Short mmCIF file of C-alpha atoms in Angstrom, two decimals:
data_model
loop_
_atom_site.label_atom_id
_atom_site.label_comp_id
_atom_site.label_asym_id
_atom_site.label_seq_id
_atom_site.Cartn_x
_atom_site.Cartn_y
_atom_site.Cartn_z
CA UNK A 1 -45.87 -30.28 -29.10
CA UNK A 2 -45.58 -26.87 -27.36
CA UNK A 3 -43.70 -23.99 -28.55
CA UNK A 4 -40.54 -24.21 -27.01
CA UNK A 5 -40.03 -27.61 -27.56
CA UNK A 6 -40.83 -26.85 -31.64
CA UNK A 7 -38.46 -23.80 -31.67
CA UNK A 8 -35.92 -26.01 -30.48
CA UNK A 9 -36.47 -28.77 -33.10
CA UNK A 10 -36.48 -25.82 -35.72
CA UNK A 11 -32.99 -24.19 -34.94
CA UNK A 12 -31.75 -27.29 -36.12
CA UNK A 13 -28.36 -27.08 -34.38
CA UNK A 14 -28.41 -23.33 -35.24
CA UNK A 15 -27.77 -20.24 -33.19
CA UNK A 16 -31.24 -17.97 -33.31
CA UNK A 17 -29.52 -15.30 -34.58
CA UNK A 18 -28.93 -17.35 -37.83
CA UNK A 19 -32.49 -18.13 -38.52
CA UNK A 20 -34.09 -16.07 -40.36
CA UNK A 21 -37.17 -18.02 -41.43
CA UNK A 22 -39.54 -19.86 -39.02
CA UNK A 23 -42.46 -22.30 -39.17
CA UNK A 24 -44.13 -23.27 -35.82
CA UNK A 25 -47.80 -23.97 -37.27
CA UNK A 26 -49.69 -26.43 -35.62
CA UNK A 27 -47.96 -26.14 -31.91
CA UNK A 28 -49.41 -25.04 -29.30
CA UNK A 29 -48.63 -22.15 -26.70
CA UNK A 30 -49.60 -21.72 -22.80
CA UNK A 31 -52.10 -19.78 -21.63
CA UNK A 32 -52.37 -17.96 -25.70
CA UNK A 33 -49.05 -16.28 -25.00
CA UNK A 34 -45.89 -16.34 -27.14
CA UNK A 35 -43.33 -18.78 -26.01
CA UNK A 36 -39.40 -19.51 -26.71
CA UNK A 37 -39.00 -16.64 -28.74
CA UNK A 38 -36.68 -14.10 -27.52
CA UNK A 39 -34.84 -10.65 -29.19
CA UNK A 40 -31.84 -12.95 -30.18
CA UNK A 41 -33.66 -14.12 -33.64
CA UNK A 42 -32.74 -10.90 -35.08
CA UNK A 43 -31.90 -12.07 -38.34
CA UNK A 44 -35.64 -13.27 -38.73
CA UNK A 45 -37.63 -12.03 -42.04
CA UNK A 46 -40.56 -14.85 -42.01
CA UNK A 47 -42.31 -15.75 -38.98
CA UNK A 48 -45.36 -18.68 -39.26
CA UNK A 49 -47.58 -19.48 -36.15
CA UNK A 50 -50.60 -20.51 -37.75
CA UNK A 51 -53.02 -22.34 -35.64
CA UNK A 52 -51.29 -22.43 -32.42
CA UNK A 53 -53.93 -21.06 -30.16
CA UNK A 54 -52.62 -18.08 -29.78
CA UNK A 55 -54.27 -14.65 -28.25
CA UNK A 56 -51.82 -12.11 -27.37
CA UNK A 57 -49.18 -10.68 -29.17
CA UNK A 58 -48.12 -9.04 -26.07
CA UNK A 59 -44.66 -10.84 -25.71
CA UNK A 60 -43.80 -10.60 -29.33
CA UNK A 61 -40.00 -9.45 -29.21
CA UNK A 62 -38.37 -7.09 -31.41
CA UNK A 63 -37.77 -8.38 -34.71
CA UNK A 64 -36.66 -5.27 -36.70
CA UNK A 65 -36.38 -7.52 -39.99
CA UNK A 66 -39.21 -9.55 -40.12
CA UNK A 67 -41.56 -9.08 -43.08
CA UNK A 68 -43.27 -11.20 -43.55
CA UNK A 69 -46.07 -12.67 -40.60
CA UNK A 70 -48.46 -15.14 -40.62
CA UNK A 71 -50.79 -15.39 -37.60
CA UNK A 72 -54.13 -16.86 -39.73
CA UNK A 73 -56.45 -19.71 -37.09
CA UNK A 74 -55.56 -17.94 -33.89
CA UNK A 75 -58.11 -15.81 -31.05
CA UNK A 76 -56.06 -12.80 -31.87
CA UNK A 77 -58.69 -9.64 -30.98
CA UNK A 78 -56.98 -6.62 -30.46
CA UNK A 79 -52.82 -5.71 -29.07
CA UNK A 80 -52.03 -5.35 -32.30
CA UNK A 81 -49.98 -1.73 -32.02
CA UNK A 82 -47.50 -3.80 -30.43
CA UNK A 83 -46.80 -4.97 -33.97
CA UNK A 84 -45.42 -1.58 -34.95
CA UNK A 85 -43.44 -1.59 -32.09
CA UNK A 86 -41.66 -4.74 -32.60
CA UNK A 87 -41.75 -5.37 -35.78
CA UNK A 88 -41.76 -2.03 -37.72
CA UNK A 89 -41.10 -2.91 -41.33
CA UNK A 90 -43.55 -5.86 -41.78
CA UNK A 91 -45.29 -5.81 -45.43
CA UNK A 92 -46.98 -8.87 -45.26
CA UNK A 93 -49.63 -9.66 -42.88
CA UNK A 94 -52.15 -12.58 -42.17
CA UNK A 95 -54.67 -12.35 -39.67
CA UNK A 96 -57.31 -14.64 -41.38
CA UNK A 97 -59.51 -16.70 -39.22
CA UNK A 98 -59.13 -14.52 -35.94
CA UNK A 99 -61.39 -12.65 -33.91
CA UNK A 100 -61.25 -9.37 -35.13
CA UNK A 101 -64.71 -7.41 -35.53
CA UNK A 102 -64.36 -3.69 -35.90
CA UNK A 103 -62.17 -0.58 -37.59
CA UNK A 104 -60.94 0.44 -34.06
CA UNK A 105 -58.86 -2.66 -33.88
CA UNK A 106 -57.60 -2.46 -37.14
CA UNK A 107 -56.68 1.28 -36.87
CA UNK A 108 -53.29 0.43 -34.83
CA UNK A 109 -52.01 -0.96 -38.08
CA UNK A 110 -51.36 2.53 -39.54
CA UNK A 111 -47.56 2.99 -37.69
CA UNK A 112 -47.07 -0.03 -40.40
CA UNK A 113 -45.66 1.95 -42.45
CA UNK A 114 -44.29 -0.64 -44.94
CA UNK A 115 -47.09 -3.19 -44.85
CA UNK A 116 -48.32 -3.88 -48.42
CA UNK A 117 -50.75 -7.26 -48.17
CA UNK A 118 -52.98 -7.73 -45.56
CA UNK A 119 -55.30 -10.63 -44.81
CA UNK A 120 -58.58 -10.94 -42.86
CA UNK A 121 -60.62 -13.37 -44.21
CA UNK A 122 -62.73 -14.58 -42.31
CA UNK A 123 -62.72 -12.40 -39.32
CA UNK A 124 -65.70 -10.99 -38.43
CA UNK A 125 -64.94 -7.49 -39.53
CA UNK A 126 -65.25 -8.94 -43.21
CA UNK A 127 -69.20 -8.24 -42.48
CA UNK A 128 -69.17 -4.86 -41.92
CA UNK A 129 -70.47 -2.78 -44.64
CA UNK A 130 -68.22 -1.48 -47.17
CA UNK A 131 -65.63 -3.40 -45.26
CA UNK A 132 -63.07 -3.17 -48.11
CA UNK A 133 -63.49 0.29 -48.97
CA UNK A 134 -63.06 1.29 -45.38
CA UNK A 135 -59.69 -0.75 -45.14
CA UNK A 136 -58.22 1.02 -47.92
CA UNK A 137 -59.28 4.43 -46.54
CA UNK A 138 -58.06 3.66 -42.94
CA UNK A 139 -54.90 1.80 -44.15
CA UNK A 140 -53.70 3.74 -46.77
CA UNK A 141 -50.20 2.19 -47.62
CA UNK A 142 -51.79 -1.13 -47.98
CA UNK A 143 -51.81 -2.45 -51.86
CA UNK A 144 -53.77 -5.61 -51.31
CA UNK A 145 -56.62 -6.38 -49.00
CA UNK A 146 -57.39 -10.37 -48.96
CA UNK A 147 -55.72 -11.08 -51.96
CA UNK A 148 -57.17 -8.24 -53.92
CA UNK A 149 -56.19 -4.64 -54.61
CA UNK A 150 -58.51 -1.62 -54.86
CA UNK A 151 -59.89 -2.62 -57.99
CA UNK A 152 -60.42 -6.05 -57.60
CA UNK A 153 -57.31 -7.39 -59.36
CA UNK A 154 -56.05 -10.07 -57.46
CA UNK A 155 -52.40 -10.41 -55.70
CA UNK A 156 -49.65 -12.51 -54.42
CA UNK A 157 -46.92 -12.98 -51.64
CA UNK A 158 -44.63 -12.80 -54.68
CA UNK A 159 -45.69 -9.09 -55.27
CA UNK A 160 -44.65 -8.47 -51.61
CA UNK A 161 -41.46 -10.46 -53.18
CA UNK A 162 -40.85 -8.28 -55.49
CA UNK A 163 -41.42 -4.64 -53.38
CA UNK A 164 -38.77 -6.60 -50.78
CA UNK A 165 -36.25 -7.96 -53.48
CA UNK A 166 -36.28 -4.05 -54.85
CA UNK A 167 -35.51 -2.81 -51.86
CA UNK A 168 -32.60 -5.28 -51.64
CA UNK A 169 -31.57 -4.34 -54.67
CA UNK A 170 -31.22 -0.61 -53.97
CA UNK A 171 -28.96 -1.60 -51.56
CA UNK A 172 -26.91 -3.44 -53.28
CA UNK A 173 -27.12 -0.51 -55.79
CA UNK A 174 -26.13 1.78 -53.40
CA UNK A 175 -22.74 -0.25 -52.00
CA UNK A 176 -22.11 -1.02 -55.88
CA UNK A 177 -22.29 2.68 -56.00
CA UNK A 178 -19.64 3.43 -53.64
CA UNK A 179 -17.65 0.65 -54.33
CA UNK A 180 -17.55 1.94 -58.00
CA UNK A 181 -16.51 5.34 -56.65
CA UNK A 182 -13.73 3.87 -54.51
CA UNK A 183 -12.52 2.18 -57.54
CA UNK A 184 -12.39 5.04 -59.70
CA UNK A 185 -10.37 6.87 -56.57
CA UNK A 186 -7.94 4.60 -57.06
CA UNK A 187 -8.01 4.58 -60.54
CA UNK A 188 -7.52 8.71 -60.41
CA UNK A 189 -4.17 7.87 -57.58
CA UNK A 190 -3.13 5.39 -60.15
CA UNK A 191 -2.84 7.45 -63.06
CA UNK A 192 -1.52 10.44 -60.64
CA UNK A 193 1.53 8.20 -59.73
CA UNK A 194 2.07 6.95 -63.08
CA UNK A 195 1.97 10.64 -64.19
CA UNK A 196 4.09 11.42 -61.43
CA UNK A 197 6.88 8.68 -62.38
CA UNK A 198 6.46 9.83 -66.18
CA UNK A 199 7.30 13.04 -64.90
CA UNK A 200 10.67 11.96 -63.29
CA UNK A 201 11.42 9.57 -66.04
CA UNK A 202 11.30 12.47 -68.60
CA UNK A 203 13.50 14.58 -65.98
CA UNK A 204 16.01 12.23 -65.79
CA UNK A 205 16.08 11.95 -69.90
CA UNK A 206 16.03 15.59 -70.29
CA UNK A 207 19.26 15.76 -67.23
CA UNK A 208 20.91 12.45 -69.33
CA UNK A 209 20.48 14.73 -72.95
CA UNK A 210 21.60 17.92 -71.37
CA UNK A 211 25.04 15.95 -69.97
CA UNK A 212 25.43 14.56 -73.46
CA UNK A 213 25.03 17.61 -75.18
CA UNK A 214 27.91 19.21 -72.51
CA UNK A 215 30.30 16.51 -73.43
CA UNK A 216 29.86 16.81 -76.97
CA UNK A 217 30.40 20.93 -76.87
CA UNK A 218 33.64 20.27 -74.49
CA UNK A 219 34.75 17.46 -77.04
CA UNK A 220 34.15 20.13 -80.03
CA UNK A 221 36.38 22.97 -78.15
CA UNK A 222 38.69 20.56 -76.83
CA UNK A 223 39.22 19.20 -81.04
CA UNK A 224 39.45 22.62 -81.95
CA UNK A 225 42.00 23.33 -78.95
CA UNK A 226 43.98 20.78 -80.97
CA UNK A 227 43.32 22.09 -84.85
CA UNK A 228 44.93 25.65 -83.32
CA UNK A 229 47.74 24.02 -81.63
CA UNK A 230 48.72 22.13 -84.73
CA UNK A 231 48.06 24.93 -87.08
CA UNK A 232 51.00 26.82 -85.01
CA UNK A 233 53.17 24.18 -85.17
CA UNK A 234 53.08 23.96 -88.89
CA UNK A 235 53.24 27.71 -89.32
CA UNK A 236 56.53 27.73 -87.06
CA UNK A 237 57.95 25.00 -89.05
CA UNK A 238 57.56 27.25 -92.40
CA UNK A 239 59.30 29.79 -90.72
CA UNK A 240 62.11 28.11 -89.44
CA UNK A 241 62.15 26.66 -93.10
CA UNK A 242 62.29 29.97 -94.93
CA UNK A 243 64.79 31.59 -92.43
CA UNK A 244 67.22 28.41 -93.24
CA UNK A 245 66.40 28.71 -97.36
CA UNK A 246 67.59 33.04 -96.71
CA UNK A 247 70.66 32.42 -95.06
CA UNK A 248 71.77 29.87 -97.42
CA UNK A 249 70.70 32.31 -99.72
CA UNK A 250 73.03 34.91 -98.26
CA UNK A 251 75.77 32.64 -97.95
CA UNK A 252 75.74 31.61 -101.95
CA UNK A 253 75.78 35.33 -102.35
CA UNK A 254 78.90 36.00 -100.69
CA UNK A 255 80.67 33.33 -102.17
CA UNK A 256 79.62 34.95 -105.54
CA UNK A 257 81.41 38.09 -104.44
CA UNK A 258 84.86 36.32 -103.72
#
């Protein structure tokens, strides 16, 4: 089955820019060349073409979020700074079984500046002397060489995992982050516009008391308007009385007289 004809079968009634993981091992492509792929997988993070006879990478298209590639069993031997160029944050590499014999070839992999695990067993450059150590010097941001680190312990894919799932997870720290800090900006208008009606609410109590407190002083002057007013009618009253008791008085007295 050829490339383009195993792409198709792959989508699986998906758009390409949906896909984001790819196996076309085993196919085959014309003339060593990349087929069927095209800058419309953009999603893309995992990219197999193991052992499809392939020999340039030259029409590779840009897949900014691939990171994982496996290219082991092809008659890759040089091209591969294009790589960098299309797919700059790679961190997991497999060039086993290809026909790659010297540093020079290797060097374009520096511009990788995320690539963590790279494989190639069995290329011919494995026979150089002090292969490994001469790897690690060239391409410094590499942790694992064939499987191994520096010292000889042995690696994984799922330690590439874990350097991509923490990187996933500082993003999702980081829009936690400012979702947090949008909450708490609401939080703060919140508590200004309850603040703001507890401010009016104790206005209006503090206008309601101060009315009250009028009303009960006008009541008070008003009651002792009325306290005065009866005070001088009863005073009056004991006038008029002891003006009437006199002039009977005065009228016994003349009677006396006669």
């Amino acid at each position: 089955m050829d490339m383009n004809k195993r792409i198709n079968l792959e989508l699986r009634n998906k758009a390409p820019e949906e896909v984001t993981e790819l196996v076309l091992d085993n196919c085959r492509c014309v003339n060593g060349e990349i087929e069927g792929l095209n800058d419309t997988f953009k999603e893309l993070e995992y990219l197999s073409m193991v052992n499809v006879g392939l020999s340039s990478l030259a029409r590779l298209p840009s897949l900014n979020k691939l990171r994982k590639l496996e290219l082991s069993s092809n008659n890759i031997s040089g091209g591969l700074e294009v790589l960098a160029e299309k797919c700059p944050n790679l961190t997991y590499l497999n060039l086993s079984g290809n026909k790659i014999k010297d540093l020079n070839t290797v060097e374009a992999l520096q511009n990788l500046k995320n690539l963590k695990c790279l494989d190639l067993f069995n290329c011919e450059i494995t026979n150089l002397e002090d292969y490994r150590e001469s790897i690690f010097e060239l391409l410094q941001q590499i942790t694992y060489l064939d499987g191994f680190d520096q010292e000889d312990n042995e690696g994984s894919e799922e330690d590439d995992d874990e350097d991509g799932d923490e990187e996933d997870e500082d993003e999702e720290d980081d829009e936690a982050g400012l979702l947090e800090g949008f909450e708490e900006e609401e939080e703060e208008d919140e508590d200004e516009d309850e603040d703001e009606s507890g401010s009016e609410f104790g206005e209006g109590e503090e206008e309601v008391g101060l009315s009250y407190l009028m009303k009960e002083e006008i009541q008070d002057e008003e009651d002792d308007d009325d306290y005065i007013e009866e005070g001088e009618e009863e005073e009056e009253e004991e006038e008029r009385l002891r003006g009437e008791k006199r002039k009977r008085d005065a009228e016994d007295d003349g009677e006396e007289d006669d």
